[in-house]
Amino acid sequence: MRIDILTLFPQMMTMFFDESIVKRARNKGIVEVCFHNLHDYSLSRYGSVDDYPYGGGAGMVMAIEPLANCIEALQAERTYDDIIYTAPDGQPFNQSMANSLSLAQNLMILCGHYKGVDERLREHFITREISIGDYVLSGGELAAAVMSDAIIRLIPGAIGDEQSALGDSFQDRLLAPPEYTRPPEYRGWRVPEVLLSGNHAKIEAWRYEQALERTRARRPDLLAGDDTTEQKNK
Ligand code: ADE
């Protein structure tokens, strides 16, 4: 997979992609992540890409021309499965969306800033608008990093033991069960006996019960099928 990230602040992004699972996936050639500085596509001498909003009001709007030029330069090189725009008014990001995006060959993610982008860009270039939650960030960079991380870890080979991605919270609409490691007892707090039993069938049954109980207690909406975005994302 290749992910192209269009941003005003490429230096802000790089550290997220240079650690841990994402770094390993990049090094193994499972994913290529490329950053594009939107200032490089500015039409002005000063590298600006924003302008005053028509109709007045506070704040600036990212102009269509530099962004369209950057998008089209990339489209001339390859076909994109999706051109994503990060925005608080987009579709809420979730695991099912990460699952389907992890099957893509080429993704482009445009990070919004200021008051956002000229609406014509959203209408004519963007194929998906995604929010990572009901709060407003200073820009879309963190959203792009969050989405990329969730997507990349699902690509076969990114995680050593592929089973572990399947056991993540939200896969199967259940939160993950609790995990323990050595020592078996610490300050009198014991690891549940079943996990030390070596009986794999019993351990699986216990984990499923725990996942169910945890989901019931913390996120009953998942069990009720109360995820209104699920259908739209399929
Ligand atoms: N840009 C600003 N806030 C955002 C959010 N919640 N999700 C995605 N992009 C954003």
Coordinates of C-alpha atoms and ligand atoms in Angstrom, one line a residue:
M1 CA 0.0 0.0 0.0
R2 CA 1.0 3.6 -0.6
I3 CA -0.3 6.5 1.5
D4 CA 0.3 10.1 0.3
I5 CA -0.3 12.7 3.0
L6 CA -0.9 16.3 1.9
T7 CA -0.1 18.7 4.7
L8 CA 1.1 22.2 5.6
F9 CA 3.3 20.6 8.3
P10 CA 5.1 17.6 7.0
Q11 CA 7.7 17.8 9.8
M12 CA 4.9 17.4 12.3
M13 CA 4.0 14.0 10.8
T14 CA 7.3 12.2 10.4
M15 CA 7.8 11.2 14.0
F16 CA 4.6 9.2 14.1
F17 CA 5.7 7.1 11.1
D18 CA 9.2 6.5 12.4
E19 CA 8.4 4.3 15.4
S20 CA 7.1 0.9 16.2
I21 CA 4.8 -1.1 14.0
V22 CA 4.4 1.6 11.3
K23 CA 8.2 2.0 11.0
R24 CA 8.6 -1.8 10.8
A25 CA 5.9 -2.0 8.1
R26 CA 7.6 0.8 6.1
N27 CA 11.0 -0.9 6.5
K28 CA 9.6 -4.2 5.3
G29 CA 8.1 -2.5 2.2
I30 CA 4.6 -3.3 3.3
V31 CA 3.6 0.3 3.2
E32 CA 5.1 3.4 1.6
V33 CA 4.2 6.7 3.3
C34 CA 5.0 9.9 1.4
F35 CA 4.5 13.5 2.7
H36 CA 3.8 16.4 0.4
N37 CA 4.2 20.0 1.6
L38 CA 1.2 22.0 0.3
H39 CA 3.3 25.2 0.5
D40 CA 5.3 23.7 -2.5
Y41 CA 2.1 24.1 -4.6
S42 CA 1.4 27.7 -3.6
L43 CA 0.7 30.2 -6.4
S44 CA 2.2 33.0 -4.4
R45 CA 5.8 34.1 -3.9
Y46 CA 5.4 33.6 -0.1
G47 CA 4.2 30.0 -0.2
S48 CA 0.8 30.8 1.2
V49 CA -2.1 28.4 0.4
D50 CA -4.9 30.2 2.3
D51 CA -7.1 33.2 1.6
Y52 CA -9.9 35.2 3.1
P53 CA -13.4 33.6 3.1
Y54 CA -15.9 35.1 0.7
G55 CA -18.7 36.7 2.6
G56 CA -16.3 37.7 5.4
G57 CA -15.8 36.3 8.9
A58 CA -12.8 35.4 11.0
G59 CA -10.2 32.9 9.9
M60 CA -8.7 31.7 6.6
V61 CA -9.7 29.1 4.0
M62 CA -7.4 26.8 2.2
A63 CA -7.6 27.7 -1.5
I64 CA -8.6 25.3 -4.2
E65 CA -5.8 25.9 -6.8
P66 CA -2.7 24.8 -4.8
L67 CA -4.5 21.8 -3.3
A68 CA -6.0 20.7 -6.7
N69 CA -2.5 21.1 -8.3
C70 CA -1.0 18.8 -5.7
I71 CA -3.8 16.2 -6.0
E72 CA -3.7 16.2 -9.8
A73 CA 0.1 15.9 -9.8
L74 CA -0.2 12.7 -7.7
Q75 CA -3.2 11.4 -9.7
A76 CA -1.0 11.7 -12.9
E77 CA 1.3 9.1 -11.3
R78 CA -1.2 6.5 -10.1
T79 CA -4.8 5.7 -9.4
Y80 CA -6.1 6.3 -5.9
D81 CA -8.7 4.1 -4.2
D82 CA -9.8 7.1 -2.1
I83 CA -8.9 10.8 -1.6
I84 CA -9.6 11.4 2.0
Y85 CA -10.2 14.8 3.7
T86 CA -9.8 15.0 7.4
A87 CA -12.5 17.2 9.0
P88 CA -14.6 17.3 12.2
D89 CA -17.8 17.2 10.0
G90 CA -16.7 14.0 8.2
Q91 CA -17.9 10.4 8.8
P92 CA -16.8 9.1 12.2
F93 CA -13.7 6.8 11.8
N94 CA -14.1 3.3 13.2
Q95 CA -12.7 -0.2 12.9
S96 CA -14.9 -1.2 10.0
M97 CA -13.7 1.8 8.0
A98 CA -10.0 0.9 8.9
N99 CA -10.7 -2.7 7.8
S100 CA -12.0 -1.6 4.4
L101 CA -9.3 1.1 3.9
S102 CA -6.6 -1.5 4.7
L103 CA -7.5 -3.3 1.4
A104 CA -6.6 -0.2 -0.7
Q105 CA -3.6 0.0 -3.0
N106 CA -3.2 3.8 -2.9
L107 CA -4.7 6.3 -0.5
M108 CA -4.4 10.1 -0.4
I109 CA -5.1 12.0 2.8
L110 CA -5.5 15.7 2.7
C111 CA -5.0 17.4 6.1
G112 CA -7.3 20.3 6.7
H113 CA -6.3 23.5 8.5
Y114 CA -7.6 26.9 9.4
K115 CA -11.4 27.1 8.7
G116 CA -10.9 24.2 6.3
V117 CA -10.8 24.0 2.5
D118 CA -12.8 25.7 -0.3
E119 CA -16.0 23.6 -0.5
R120 CA -15.5 23.1 -4.3
L121 CA -12.4 20.9 -3.5
R122 CA -14.6 18.7 -1.3
E123 CA -17.2 18.4 -4.0
H124 CA -15.0 17.6 -6.9
F125 CA -11.8 15.9 -5.6
I126 CA -12.5 14.3 -2.3
T127 CA -14.0 10.8 -2.2
R128 CA -14.3 10.4 1.6
E129 CA -14.5 12.9 4.5
I130 CA -13.4 11.4 7.8
S131 CA -13.5 12.7 11.4
I132 CA -11.7 10.9 14.2
G133 CA -14.1 12.2 16.9
D134 CA -16.5 14.8 18.0
Y135 CA -13.9 17.4 19.0
V136 CA -12.0 20.0 16.9
L137 CA -8.2 19.6 16.4
S138 CA -6.0 22.4 15.2
G139 CA -5.4 20.5 12.0
G140 CA -5.9 17.2 10.3
E141 CA -2.4 15.9 10.9
L142 CA -3.1 14.0 14.0
A143 CA -6.3 12.6 12.4
A144 CA -4.2 11.4 9.4
A145 CA -1.7 9.8 11.8
V146 CA -4.4 8.1 13.8
M147 CA -6.1 6.7 10.7
S148 CA -2.9 5.6 9.0
D149 CA -1.8 3.8 12.1
A150 CA -5.1 2.0 12.4
I151 CA -5.0 1.0 8.7
I152 CA -1.4 0.0 8.4
R153 CA -1.4 -2.4 11.4
L154 CA -4.2 -4.4 9.6
I155 CA -2.1 -5.0 6.4
P156 CA -0.9 -8.6 6.4
G157 CA 2.7 -8.8 7.6
A158 CA 2.6 -5.5 9.5
I159 CA 2.1 -7.3 12.8
G160 CA 4.2 -10.3 13.6
D161 CA 1.4 -12.4 14.8
E162 CA -1.6 -11.7 12.5
Q163 CA -4.0 -13.2 15.0
S164 CA -3.2 -10.3 17.4
A165 CA -4.8 -7.8 15.0
L166 CA -7.9 -10.0 14.7
G167 CA -8.2 -10.0 18.5
D168 CA -8.1 -6.2 18.8
S169 CA -10.9 -4.4 20.4
F170 CA -13.8 -3.6 18.0
Q171 CA -13.1 -6.5 15.7
D172 CA -16.3 -8.6 16.1
R173 CA -17.9 -5.6 17.8
L174 CA -16.3 -6.6 21.1
L175 CA -13.8 -4.9 23.3
A176 CA -10.6 -7.0 23.9
P177 CA -10.5 -9.1 27.1
P178 CA -7.9 -8.3 29.9
E179 CA -4.3 -9.5 29.4
Y180 CA -1.8 -10.6 32.0
T181 CA 1.9 -11.5 32.0
R182 CA 4.4 -12.7 34.6
P183 CA 4.7 -12.7 37.6
P184 CA 1.6 -14.9 38.4
E185 CA 1.2 -13.1 41.8
Y186 CA 2.2 -9.5 42.7
R187 CA 1.4 -8.0 46.1
G188 CA -1.2 -10.8 46.5
W189 CA -2.9 -9.9 43.2
R190 CA -3.2 -13.2 41.3
V191 CA -3.5 -13.8 37.6
P192 CA -6.9 -15.6 36.9
E193 CA -6.2 -19.3 37.4
V194 CA -7.8 -20.3 34.1
L195 CA -5.0 -18.5 32.2
L196 CA -2.4 -20.7 34.0
S197 CA -4.3 -23.9 33.4
G198 CA -2.9 -24.6 29.9
N199 CA -6.4 -25.6 28.8
H200 CA -6.9 -23.7 25.5
A201 CA -10.5 -24.3 25.1
K202 CA -11.2 -23.0 28.6
I203 CA -9.0 -20.0 28.1
E204 CA -10.8 -19.1 24.9
A205 CA -14.2 -19.5 26.6
W206 CA -13.0 -17.3 29.5
R207 CA -11.7 -14.6 27.1
Y208 CA -14.9 -14.5 25.2
E209 CA -16.9 -14.1 28.4
Q210 CA -14.6 -11.4 29.6
A211 CA -14.8 -9.5 26.3
L212 CA -18.6 -9.8 26.4
E213 CA -18.8 -8.6 30.0
R214 CA -16.4 -5.7 29.4
T215 CA -18.3 -4.6 26.3
R216 CA -21.6 -4.8 28.2
A217 CA -20.2 -2.7 31.0
R218 CA -18.3 -0.1 29.0
R219 CA -19.8 0.0 25.5
P220 CA -23.3 -1.5 25.4
D221 CA -23.9 0.4 22.2
L222 CA -21.6 -2.0 20.3
L223 CA -23.7 -5.0 21.3
A224 CA -26.9 -3.2 20.5
G225 CA -25.7 -2.7 17.0
D226 CA -26.1 1.0 17.7
D227 CA -23.2 2.0 15.4
T228 CA -25.0 4.1 12.9
T229 CA -21.9 4.6 10.7
E230 CA -21.3 0.9 10.3
Q231 CA -23.7 0.4 7.4
K232 CA -22.5 3.5 5.5
N233 CA -18.9 2.3 5.6
K234 CA -19.5 -1.1 4.1
Ligands
ADE1 N1 -9.6 18.3 11.9 C1 -10.0 19.0 13.0 N2 -10.6 18.3 13.8 C2 -10.7 17.0 13.3 C3 -11.3 15.8 13.7 N3 -12.0 15.7 14.8 N4 -11.2 14.7 12.9 C4 -10.5 14.8 11.7 N5 -10.0 16.0 11.3 C5 -10.1 17.0 12.0

